[in-house]
Every structure is written in structure tokens, then in C-alpha cells.
JSON list of C-alpha atoms in Angstrom, two decimals:
[
{"chain": "A", "resi": 974, "resn": "MET", "atom": "CA", "xyz": [-0.47, 6.92, 14.97]},
{"chain": "A", "resi": 975, "resn": "VAL", "atom": "CA", "xyz": [0.08, 3.63, 13.15]},
{"chain": "A", "resi": 976, "resn": "THR", "atom": "CA", "xyz": [-2.02, 0.89, 14.64]},
{"chain": "A", "resi": 977, "resn": "ASP", "atom": "CA", "xyz": [-0.75, -2.61, 15.34]},
{"chain": "A", "resi": 978, "resn": "ALA", "atom": "CA", "xyz": [-4.17, -4.15, 14.89]},
{"chain": "A", "resi": 979, "resn": "VAL", "atom": "CA", "xyz": [-3.87, -7.88, 14.28]},
{"chain": "A", "resi": 980, "resn": "ASN", "atom": "CA", "xyz": [-5.21, -9.12, 10.99]},
{"chain": "A", "resi": 981, "resn": "THR", "atom": "CA", "xyz": [-5.28, -12.87, 10.62]},
{"chain": "A", "resi": 982, "resn": "ASP", "atom": "CA", "xyz": [-5.72, -15.53, 8.01]},
{"chain": "A", "resi": 983, "resn": "GLY", "atom": "CA", "xyz": [-8.93, -16.70, 9.67]},
{"chain": "A", "resi": 984, "resn": "GLY", "atom": "CA", "xyz": [-7.18, -19.14, 11.96]},
{"chain": "A", "resi": 985, "resn": "GLY", "atom": "CA", "xyz": [-5.96, -16.60, 14.49]},
{"chain": "A", "resi": 986, "resn": "VAL", "atom": "CA", "xyz": [-2.38, -16.38, 13.16]},
{"chain": "A", "resi": 987, "resn": "PRO", "atom": "CA", "xyz": [-1.13, -13.31, 11.28]},
{"chain": "A", "resi": 988, "resn": "ARG", "atom": "CA", "xyz": [-0.21, -14.19, 7.70]},
{"chain": "A", "resi": 989, "resn": "VAL", "atom": "CA", "xyz": [3.50, -13.87, 6.97]},
{"chain": "A", "resi": 990, "resn": "LEU", "atom": "CA", "xyz": [4.85, -14.08, 3.44]},
{"chain": "A", "resi": 991, "resn": "LEU", "atom": "CA", "xyz": [8.00, -16.19, 3.32]},
{"chain": "A", "resi": 992, "resn": "ASP", "atom": "CA", "xyz": [9.45, -15.43, -0.10]},
{"chain": "A", "resi": 993, "resn": "VAL", "atom": "CA", "xyz": [9.03, -13.50, -3.35]},
{"chain": "A", "resi": 994, "resn": "ASP", "atom": "CA", "xyz": [7.16, -16.39, -4.97]},
{"chain": "A", "resi": 995, "resn": "GLU", "atom": "CA", "xyz": [4.34, -15.94, -2.45]},
{"chain": "A", "resi": 996, "resn": "VAL", "atom": "CA", "xyz": [4.22, -12.22, -3.22]},
{"chain": "A", "resi": 997, "resn": "VAL", "atom": "CA", "xyz": [4.01, -12.90, -6.96]},
{"chain": "A", "resi": 998, "resn": "GLU", "atom": "CA", "xyz": [1.35, -15.57, -6.43]},
{"chain": "A", "resi": 999, "resn": "LEU", "atom": "CA", "xyz": [-0.87, -13.12, -4.53]},
{"chain": "A", "resi": 1000, "resn": "PHE", "atom": "CA", "xyz": [-0.76, -10.66, -7.43]},
{"chain": "A", "resi": 1001, "resn": "GLU", "atom": "CA", "xyz": [-1.44, -13.42, -9.95]},
{"chain": "A", "resi": 1002, "resn": "ARG", "atom": "CA", "xyz": [-4.47, -14.60, -7.98]},
{"chain": "A", "resi": 1003, "resn": "TRP", "atom": "CA", "xyz": [-5.99, -11.34, -6.77]},
{"chain": "A", "resi": 1004, "resn": "GLY", "atom": "CA", "xyz": [-4.41, -8.58, -8.84]},
{"chain": "A", "resi": 1005, "resn": "PRO", "atom": "CA", "xyz": [-7.31, -8.44, -11.34]},
{"chain": "A", "resi": 1006, "resn": "GLN", "atom": "CA", "xyz": [-9.79, -7.71, -8.53]},
{"chain": "A", "resi": 1007, "resn": "HIS", "atom": "CA", "xyz": [-11.01, -4.16, -7.99]},
{"chain": "A", "resi": 1008, "resn": "TYR", "atom": "CA", "xyz": [-11.06, -2.52, -4.60]},
{"chain": "A", "resi": 1009, "resn": "ASP", "atom": "CA", "xyz": [-12.78, 0.87, -4.48]},
{"chain": "A", "resi": 1010, "resn": "ASP", "atom": "CA", "xyz": [-11.63, 2.80, -7.54]},
{"chain": "A", "resi": 1011, "resn": "GLN", "atom": "CA", "xyz": [-11.77, 2.37, -11.30]},
{"chain": "A", "resi": 1012, "resn": "VAL", "atom": "CA", "xyz": [-8.59, 0.32, -11.62]},
{"chain": "A", "resi": 1013, "resn": "SER", "atom": "CA", "xyz": [-7.71, -3.18, -10.53]},
{"chain": "A", "resi": 1014, "resn": "GLN", "atom": "CA", "xyz": [-5.42, -3.92, -7.62]},
{"chain": "A", "resi": 1015, "resn": "LEU", "atom": "CA", "xyz": [-2.69, -4.85, -10.11]},
{"chain": "A", "resi": 1016, "resn": "ASP", "atom": "CA", "xyz": [-3.11, -1.76, -12.29]},
{"chain": "A", "resi": 1017, "resn": "HIS", "atom": "CA", "xyz": [-2.98, 0.45, -9.20]},
{"chain": "A", "resi": 1018, "resn": "ALA", "atom": "CA", "xyz": [0.21, -1.23, -7.97]},
{"chain": "A", "resi": 1019, "resn": "LEU", "atom": "CA", "xyz": [1.88, -0.95, -11.39]},
{"chain": "A", "resi": 1020, "resn": "GLN", "atom": "CA", "xyz": [0.91, 2.69, -11.81]},
{"chain": "A", "resi": 1021, "resn": "CYS", "atom": "CA", "xyz": [2.29, 3.57, -8.38]},
{"chain": "A", "resi": 1022, "resn": "ALA", "atom": "CA", "xyz": [5.55, 1.78, -9.12]},
{"chain": "A", "resi": 1023, "resn": "ALA", "atom": "CA", "xyz": [5.81, 3.51, -12.50]},
{"chain": "A", "resi": 1024, "resn": "LEU", "atom": "CA", "xyz": [5.31, 6.90, -10.84]},
{"chain": "A", "resi": 1025, "resn": "ALA", "atom": "CA", "xyz": [8.01, 6.07, -8.30]},
{"chain": "A", "resi": 1026, "resn": "ARG", "atom": "CA", "xyz": [10.43, 5.11, -11.05]},
{"chain": "A", "resi": 1027, "resn": "ARG", "atom": "CA", "xyz": [9.61, 8.24, -13.03]},
{"chain": "A", "resi": 1028, "resn": "ALA", "atom": "CA", "xyz": [10.39, 10.31, -9.92]},
{"chain": "A", "resi": 1029, "resn": "GLY", "atom": "CA", "xyz": [13.81, 8.67, -9.60]},
{"chain": "A", "resi": 1030, "resn": "ALA", "atom": "CA", "xyz": [12.95, 6.93, -6.35]},
{"chain": "A", "resi": 1031, "resn": "ALA", "atom": "CA", "xyz": [15.31, 4.41, -4.79]},
{"chain": "A", "resi": 1032, "resn": "ASP", "atom": "CA", "xyz": [14.65, 0.79, -5.70]},
{"chain": "A", "resi": 1033, "resn": "SER", "atom": "CA", "xyz": [13.36, 0.10, -2.19]},
{"chain": "A", "resi": 1034, "resn": "LEU", "atom": "CA", "xyz": [10.73, 2.82, -2.57]},
{"chain": "A", "resi": 1035, "resn": "VAL", "atom": "CA", "xyz": [9.74, 1.55, -6.03]},
{"chain": "A", "resi": 1036, "resn": "VAL", "atom": "CA", "xyz": [9.10, -1.86, -4.43]},
{"chain": "A", "resi": 1037, "resn": "ALA", "atom": "CA", "xyz": [7.17, -0.21, -1.60]},
{"chain": "A", "resi": 1038, "resn": "ALA", "atom": "CA", "xyz": [5.02, 1.58, -4.18]},
{"chain": "A", "resi": 1039, "resn": "LEU", "atom": "CA", "xyz": [4.38, -1.71, -5.98]},
{"chain": "A", "resi": 1040, "resn": "LEU", "atom": "CA", "xyz": [3.49, -3.64, -2.81]},
{"chain": "A", "resi": 1041, "resn": "HIS", "atom": "CA", "xyz": [1.88, -0.97, -0.62]},
{"chain": "A", "resi": 1042, "resn": "ASP", "atom": "CA", "xyz": [-1.66, -2.38, -0.92]},
{"chain": "A", "resi": 1043, "resn": "ILE", "atom": "CA", "xyz": [-0.78, -6.05, -0.66]},
{"chain": "A", "resi": 1044, "resn": "GLY", "atom": "CA", "xyz": [-2.75, -6.05, 2.59]},
{"chain": "A", "resi": 1045, "resn": "HIS", "atom": "CA", "xyz": [-5.89, -5.85, 0.45]},
{"chain": "A", "resi": 1046, "resn": "LEU", "atom": "CA", "xyz": [-4.73, -8.91, -1.51]},
{"chain": "A", "resi": 1047, "resn": "LEU", "atom": "CA", "xyz": [-4.14, -10.77, 1.73]},
{"chain": "A", "resi": 1048, "resn": "GLU", "atom": "CA", "xyz": [-7.67, -9.90, 2.80]},
{"chain": "A", "resi": 1049, "resn": "LEU", "atom": "CA", "xyz": [-9.04, -11.16, -0.52]},
{"chain": "A", "resi": 1050, "resn": "ASP", "atom": "CA", "xyz": [-7.01, -14.35, -0.09]},
{"chain": "A", "resi": 1051, "resn": "THR", "atom": "CA", "xyz": [-8.41, -14.87, 3.39]},
{"chain": "A", "resi": 1052, "resn": "ALA", "atom": "CA", "xyz": [-12.02, -14.26, 2.33]},
{"chain": "A", "resi": 1053, "resn": "ASP", "atom": "CA", "xyz": [-11.99, -16.13, -1.01]},
{"chain": "A", "resi": 1054, "resn": "GLY", "atom": "CA", "xyz": [-12.17, -12.95, -3.04]},
{"chain": "A", "resi": 1055, "resn": "GLU", "atom": "CA", "xyz": [-14.73, -11.11, -0.95]},
{"chain": "A", "resi": 1056, "resn": "MET", "atom": "CA", "xyz": [-13.78, -7.61, 0.19]},
{"chain": "A", "resi": 1057, "resn": "GLY", "atom": "CA", "xyz": [-15.34, -6.78, 3.53]},
{"chain": "A", "resi": 1058, "resn": "ASP", "atom": "CA", "xyz": [-17.31, -3.75, 4.67]},
{"chain": "A", "resi": 1059, "resn": "LEU", "atom": "CA", "xyz": [-15.49, -0.65, 3.43]},
{"chain": "A", "resi": 1060, "resn": "ALA", "atom": "CA", "xyz": [-16.84, 1.34, 6.37]},
{"chain": "A", "resi": 1061, "resn": "ILE", "atom": "CA", "xyz": [-14.50, -0.62, 8.64]},
{"chain": "A", "resi": 1062, "resn": "ASP", "atom": "CA", "xyz": [-10.78, 0.12, 8.69]},
{"chain": "A", "resi": 1063, "resn": "ARG", "atom": "CA", "xyz": [-8.98, -3.22, 8.69]},
{"chain": "A", "resi": 1064, "resn": "HIS", "atom": "CA", "xyz": [-5.54, -1.57, 8.72]},
{"chain": "A", "resi": 1065, "resn": "HIS", "atom": "CA", "xyz": [-4.32, -3.00, 5.43]},
{"chain": "A", "resi": 1066, "resn": "GLU", "atom": "CA", "xyz": [-1.09, -1.01, 5.76]},
{"chain": "A", "resi": 1067, "resn": "ALA", "atom": "CA", "xyz": [-0.17, -2.71, 9.05]},
{"chain": "A", "resi": 1068, "resn": "ARG", "atom": "CA", "xyz": [-1.14, -6.10, 7.65]},
{"chain": "A", "resi": 1069, "resn": "ALA", "atom": "CA", "xyz": [1.03, -5.51, 4.59]},
{"chain": "A", "resi": 1070, "resn": "ALA", "atom": "CA", "xyz": [4.10, -4.35, 6.51]},
{"chain": "A", "resi": 1071, "resn": "ARG", "atom": "CA", "xyz": [3.83, -7.25, 8.94]},
{"chain": "A", "resi": 1072, "resn": "ALA", "atom": "CA", "xyz": [3.35, -9.83, 6.19]},
{"chain": "A", "resi": 1073, "resn": "LEU", "atom": "CA", "xyz": [6.32, -8.51, 4.19]},
{"chain": "A", "resi": 1074, "resn": "GLY", "atom": "CA", "xyz": [8.66, -8.16, 7.16]},
{"chain": "A", "resi": 1075, "resn": "ALA", "atom": "CA", "xyz": [10.28, -11.55, 6.68]},
{"chain": "A", "resi": 1076, "resn": "VAL", "atom": "CA", "xyz": [11.00, -10.83, 3.01]},
{"chain": "A", "resi": 1077, "resn": "TYR", "atom": "CA", "xyz": [11.88, -7.12, 2.83]},
{"chain": "A", "resi": 1078, "resn": "PRO", "atom": "CA", "xyz": [13.86, -4.63, 4.95]},
{"chain": "A", "resi": 1079, "resn": "PRO", "atom": "CA", "xyz": [12.41, -1.53, 6.65]},
{"chain": "A", "resi": 1080, "resn": "ALA", "atom": "CA", "xyz": [13.33, 0.61, 3.63]},
{"chain": "A", "resi": 1081, "resn": "VAL", "atom": "CA", "xyz": [10.46, -1.22, 1.90]},
{"chain": "A", "resi": 1082, "resn": "THR", "atom": "CA", "xyz": [8.09, -1.98, 4.76]},
{"chain": "A", "resi": 1083, "resn": "ALA", "atom": "CA", "xyz": [8.23, 1.31, 6.71]},
{"chain": "A", "resi": 1084, "resn": "PRO", "atom": "CA", "xyz": [6.76, 3.52, 3.94]},
{"chain": "A", "resi": 1085, "resn": "ILE", "atom": "CA", "xyz": [4.08, 0.86, 3.41]},
{"chain": "A", "resi": 1086, "resn": "ALA", "atom": "CA", "xyz": [3.23, 0.87, 7.12]},
{"chain": "A", "resi": 1087, "resn": "LEU", "atom": "CA", "xyz": [2.95, 4.66, 7.10]},
{"chain": "A", "resi": 1088, "resn": "HIS", "atom": "CA", "xyz": [1.16, 5.36, 3.81]},
{"chain": "A", "resi": 1089, "resn": "VAL", "atom": "CA", "xyz": [-2.29, 5.66, 5.41]},
{"chain": "A", "resi": 1090, "resn": "GLU", "atom": "CA", "xyz": [-0.94, 7.96, 8.12]},
{"chain": "A", "resi": 1091, "resn": "ALA", "atom": "CA", "xyz": [0.70, 9.95, 5.32]},
{"chain": "A", "resi": 1092, "resn": "LYS", "atom": "CA", "xyz": [-2.76, 10.65, 3.90]},
{"chain": "A", "resi": 1093, "resn": "ARG", "atom": "CA", "xyz": [-3.88, 11.96, 7.26]},
{"chain": "A", "resi": 1094, "resn": "TYR", "atom": "CA", "xyz": [-0.67, 14.00, 7.45]},
{"chain": "A", "resi": 1095, "resn": "LEU", "atom": "CA", "xyz": [-1.14, 15.56, 4.02]},
{"chain": "A", "resi": 1096, "resn": "CYS", "atom": "CA", "xyz": [-4.72, 16.48, 4.88]},
{"chain": "A", "resi": 1097, "resn": "ALA", "atom": "CA", "xyz": [-3.32, 18.42, 7.82]},
{"chain": "A", "resi": 1098, "resn": "VAL", "atom": "CA", "xyz": [-0.36, 20.19, 6.17]},
{"chain": "A", "resi": 1099, "resn": "ASP", "atom": "CA", "xyz": [-1.43, 20.65, 2.55]},
{"chain": "A", "resi": 1100, "resn": "GLU", "atom": "CA", "xyz": [-4.50, 22.87, 2.25]},
{"chain": "A", "resi": 1101, "resn": "GLY", "atom": "CA", "xyz": [-5.53, 21.64, -1.19]},
{"chain": "A", "resi": 1102, "resn": "TYR", "atom": "CA", "xyz": [-4.69, 17.97, -0.73]},
{"chain": "A", "resi": 1103, "resn": "ALA", "atom": "CA", "xyz": [-8.06, 16.68, 0.49]},
{"chain": "A", "resi": 1104, "resn": "ALA", "atom": "CA", "xyz": [-9.77, 18.02, -2.62]},
{"chain": "A", "resi": 1105, "resn": "THR", "atom": "CA", "xyz": [-7.57, 15.76, -4.79]},
{"chain": "A", "resi": 1106, "resn": "LEU", "atom": "CA", "xyz": [-8.61, 12.52, -3.09]},
{"chain": "A", "resi": 1107, "resn": "SER", "atom": "CA", "xyz": [-10.70, 9.94, -4.92]},
{"chain": "A", "resi": 1108, "resn": "GLU", "atom": "CA", "xyz": [-14.17, 9.16, -3.64]},
{"chain": "A", "resi": 1109, "resn": "GLY", "atom": "CA", "xyz": [-12.92, 5.94, -2.09]},
{"chain": "A", "resi": 1110, "resn": "SER", "atom": "CA", "xyz": [-10.03, 7.69, -0.36]},
{"chain": "A", "resi": 1111, "resn": "VAL", "atom": "CA", "xyz": [-12.37, 10.31, 1.06]},
{"chain": "A", "resi": 1112, "resn": "ARG", "atom": "CA", "xyz": [-14.60, 7.59, 2.51]},
{"chain": "A", "resi": 1113, "resn": "SER", "atom": "CA", "xyz": [-11.69, 5.66, 4.00]},
{"chain": "A", "resi": 1114, "resn": "LEU", "atom": "CA", "xyz": [-10.20, 8.84, 5.50]},
{"chain": "A", "resi": 1115, "resn": "VAL", "atom": "CA", "xyz": [-13.17, 9.02, 7.84]},
{"chain": "A", "resi": 1116, "resn": "THR", "atom": "CA", "xyz": [-12.56, 5.50, 9.18]},
{"chain": "A", "resi": 1117, "resn": "GLN", "atom": "CA", "xyz": [-8.80, 6.14, 9.39]},
{"chain": "A", "resi": 1118, "resn": "GLY", "atom": "CA", "xyz": [-9.14, 9.11, 11.73]},
{"chain": "A", "resi": 1119, "resn": "GLY", "atom": "CA", "xyz": [-9.31, 12.17, 9.48]},
{"chain": "A", "resi": 1120, "resn": "ALA", "atom": "CA", "xyz": [-6.66, 14.88, 9.28]},
{"chain": "A", "resi": 1121, "resn": "MET", "atom": "CA", "xyz": [-3.90, 14.75, 11.88]},
{"chain": "A", "resi": 1122, "resn": "SER", "atom": "CA", "xyz": [-3.76, 17.11, 14.81]},
{"chain": "A", "resi": 1123, "resn": "ALA", "atom": "CA", "xyz": [-0.72, 19.36, 15.23]},
{"chain": "A", "resi": 1124, "resn": "ASP", "atom": "CA", "xyz": [0.76, 16.96, 17.79]},
{"chain": "A", "resi": 1125, "resn": "GLU", "atom": "CA", "xyz": [0.26, 14.01, 15.46]},
{"chain": "A", "resi": 1126, "resn": "VAL", "atom": "CA", "xyz": [1.99, 15.92, 12.66]},
{"chain": "A", "resi": 1127, "resn": "THR", "atom": "CA", "xyz": [5.01, 16.50, 14.89]},
{"chain": "A", "resi": 1128, "resn": "ARG", "atom": "CA", "xyz": [5.16, 12.85, 15.91]},
{"chain": "A", "resi": 1129, "resn": "PHE", "atom": "CA", "xyz": [4.76, 11.69, 12.30]},
{"chain": "A", "resi": 1130, "resn": "GLU", "atom": "CA", "xyz": [7.64, 13.87, 11.11]},
{"chain": "A", "resi": 1131, "resn": "ALA", "atom": "CA", "xyz": [9.89, 12.26, 13.74]},
{"chain": "A", "resi": 1132, "resn": "LEU", "atom": "CA", "xyz": [9.37, 8.76, 12.35]},
{"chain": "A", "resi": 1133, "resn": "PRO", "atom": "CA", "xyz": [11.99, 7.06, 10.16]},
{"chain": "A", "resi": 1134, "resn": "ARG", "atom": "CA", "xyz": [10.95, 6.99, 6.48]},
{"chain": "A", "resi": 1135, "resn": "TRP", "atom": "CA", "xyz": [8.10, 9.45, 6.97]},
{"chain": "A", "resi": 1136, "resn": "ALA", "atom": "CA", "xyz": [9.12, 11.43, 3.87]},
{"chain": "A", "resi": 1137, "resn": "ASP", "atom": "CA", "xyz": [9.20, 8.23, 1.81]},
{"chain": "A", "resi": 1138, "resn": "ALA", "atom": "CA", "xyz": [5.69, 7.46, 3.06]},
{"chain": "A", "resi": 1139, "resn": "VAL", "atom": "CA", "xyz": [4.49, 10.88, 1.93]},
{"chain": "A", "resi": 1140, "resn": "ALA", "atom": "CA", "xyz": [5.99, 10.36, -1.53]},
{"chain": "A", "resi": 1141, "resn": "LEU", "atom": "CA", "xyz": [4.34, 6.93, -1.69]},
{"chain": "A", "resi": 1142, "resn": "ARG", "atom": "CA", "xyz": [1.03, 8.45, -0.65]},
{"chain": "A", "resi": 1143, "resn": "ARG", "atom": "CA", "xyz": [1.12, 10.95, -3.49]},
{"chain": "A", "resi": 1144, "resn": "TRP", "atom": "CA", "xyz": [1.80, 8.17, -6.01]},
{"chain": "A", "resi": 1145, "resn": "ASP", "atom": "CA", "xyz": [-0.99, 6.17, -4.40]},
{"chain": "A", "resi": 1146, "resn": "ASP", "atom": "CA", "xyz": [-3.40, 9.03, -5.04]},
{"chain": "A", "resi": 1147, "resn": "LEU", "atom": "CA", "xyz": [-2.28, 9.44, -8.67]},
{"chain": "A", "resi": 1148, "resn": "GLY", "atom": "CA", "xyz": [-2.13, 5.75, -9.58]},
{"chain": "A", "resi": 1149, "resn": "LYS", "atom": "CA", "xyz": [-5.81, 5.32, -10.41]},
{"chain": "A", "resi": 1150, "resn": "VAL", "atom": "CA", "xyz": [-6.01, 5.99, -14.15]},
{"chain": "A", "resi": 1151, "resn": "ASP", "atom": "CA", "xyz": [-8.20, 3.63, -16.14]},
{"chain": "A", "resi": 1152, "resn": "GLU", "atom": "CA", "xyz": [-6.38, 1.77, -18.93]},
{"chain": "A", "resi": 1153, "resn": "LEU", "atom": "CA", "xyz": [-3.06, 3.54, -18.46]},
{"chain": "A", "resi": 1154, "resn": "ALA", "atom": "CA", "xyz": [-0.22, 1.73, -20.26]},
{"chain": "A", "resi": 1155, "resn": "VAL", "atom": "CA", "xyz": [2.56, 0.79, -17.83]},
{"chain": "A", "resi": 1156, "resn": "GLU", "atom": "CA", "xyz": [5.23, -1.92, -17.59]},
{"chain": "A", "resi": 1157, "resn": "PRO", "atom": "CA", "xyz": [3.87, -5.37, -16.68]},
{"chain": "A", "resi": 1158, "resn": "PHE", "atom": "CA", "xyz": [4.36, -6.95, -13.28]},
{"chain": "A", "resi": 1159, "resn": "ALA", "atom": "CA", "xyz": [6.92, -9.40, -14.70]},
{"chain": "A", "resi": 1160, "resn": "ARG", "atom": "CA", "xyz": [9.32, -6.50, -15.30]},
{"chain": "A", "resi": 1161, "resn": "TYR", "atom": "CA", "xyz": [9.44, -5.89, -11.54]},
{"chain": "A", "resi": 1162, "resn": "VAL", "atom": "CA", "xyz": [10.06, -9.48, -10.44]},
{"chain": "A", "resi": 1163, "resn": "PRO", "atom": "CA", "xyz": [13.88, -9.26, -10.77]},
{"chain": "A", "resi": 1164, "resn": "LEU", "atom": "CA", "xyz": [13.81, -6.14, -8.62]},
{"chain": "A", "resi": 1165, "resn": "LEU", "atom": "CA", "xyz": [11.55, -7.86, -6.08]},
{"chain": "A", "resi": 1166, "resn": "ARG", "atom": "CA", "xyz": [14.06, -10.69, -5.89]},
{"chain": "A", "resi": 1167, "resn": "SER", "atom": "CA", "xyz": [17.13, -8.46, -5.70]},
{"chain": "A", "resi": 1168, "resn": "LEU", "atom": "CA", "xyz": [15.85, -6.59, -2.64]},
{"chain": "A", "resi": 1169, "resn": "ALA", "atom": "CA", "xyz": [14.43, -9.60, -0.81]},
{"chain": "A", "resi": 1170, "resn": "ARG", "atom": "CA", "xyz": [16.06, -11.07, 2.26]},
{"chain": "A", "resi": 1171, "resn": "THR", "atom": "CA", "xyz": [15.15, -14.44, 0.78]},
{"chain": "A", "resi": 1172, "resn": "ALA", "atom": "CA", "xyz": [14.32, -15.25, -2.85]}
]
């Protein structure tokens, strides 16, 4: 299931975000960078959040959708904008949840921590799901362990927020449309602040 692999800032200490300003700064610095699909990190985050809002998701899940890939931004920040070998799973979901834990409650961080496992889950329970994945998601699925076994499915469905993680995963898969018009990041900052443990 979800790994607790330690990702660090290069000095051996896991990076922890202390407030919303640090979250916003990461998106300002690294949001324009691409990862493995046609859209930028920022566009992907905004599209996922827009899909969550359109679905009537709770505010906490909208924020999770917006921030679910912040682990990639932390990696970019650590490596001065260089994304590492995509054949290696660096557990961006665990890095993100850990980094956000001081700022946001589990209603935000748990779906983020589980969104990669949710892809594996959907590959196991939804016969047509794998065919909908982007090329990058197909490649990363291999490094992430492939479709879940029946036992893993049972364990996943016993986890808190697993259904939220599945919803987030589906928005993650859909939020990769080039040049789609969505609300800007600034429109989400008040929501980011309202849900934070510390502003």
C-alpha cells in the first residue's frame, strides 16, 4: 500500500511546508514547468480543482485536487528545476502529504497520499480504466506497482478517505487538456487560507 519512503530536500531532512505562503510560492516558482503530459504543473492543478468544484466536492477535496501533485514541485525545488528519471518512483504523493501535514488536516492530505494507490485500485476494479490513462500515467503505473491484487483492493477500501482519493484520481486523469480556460490560482488562495491550520 502507500509507501512512507523518505524524500528530502537534499540535506537529509524531509521538507515541511509551514504556511500557505510557502505553498503559493512553490506554484509561482515551479507551476509553469511541465512534468510528463501536455500541460504545465499549474494548469494540471487548476484543471483538477475546477473538476472537483464542478462535481460539487467539499472544499477540502477541492484543495486536495489543487495540491495533489505538489510533491513534484518540491522535487523541482530541490533539484533547481530538474525533474529526475521518470522510470524511478519517488513517491510524490507521500512527499506531498508529509509536506502539507503541518498546514492542512487529513481531509486534504489523505486523498493526496492515496491518489497514486487509487490509480492502481481503479486499474483493478474498473475494466476500461487503464485504457483511459495518458502515456505518462501508463509509464508511471509500472513503477508504482501495477493494478492492485484482490487483497490490496480490500485493504484500500478499508482506508479513511479512500473514496475521496478515487474521485481525486479521476480528476487527475481528466485534468490534462491543453489550453483549457479555468479560474486562475489566485481565486483559490482564500480557500487555501480558510482551510489551513496556519495562514
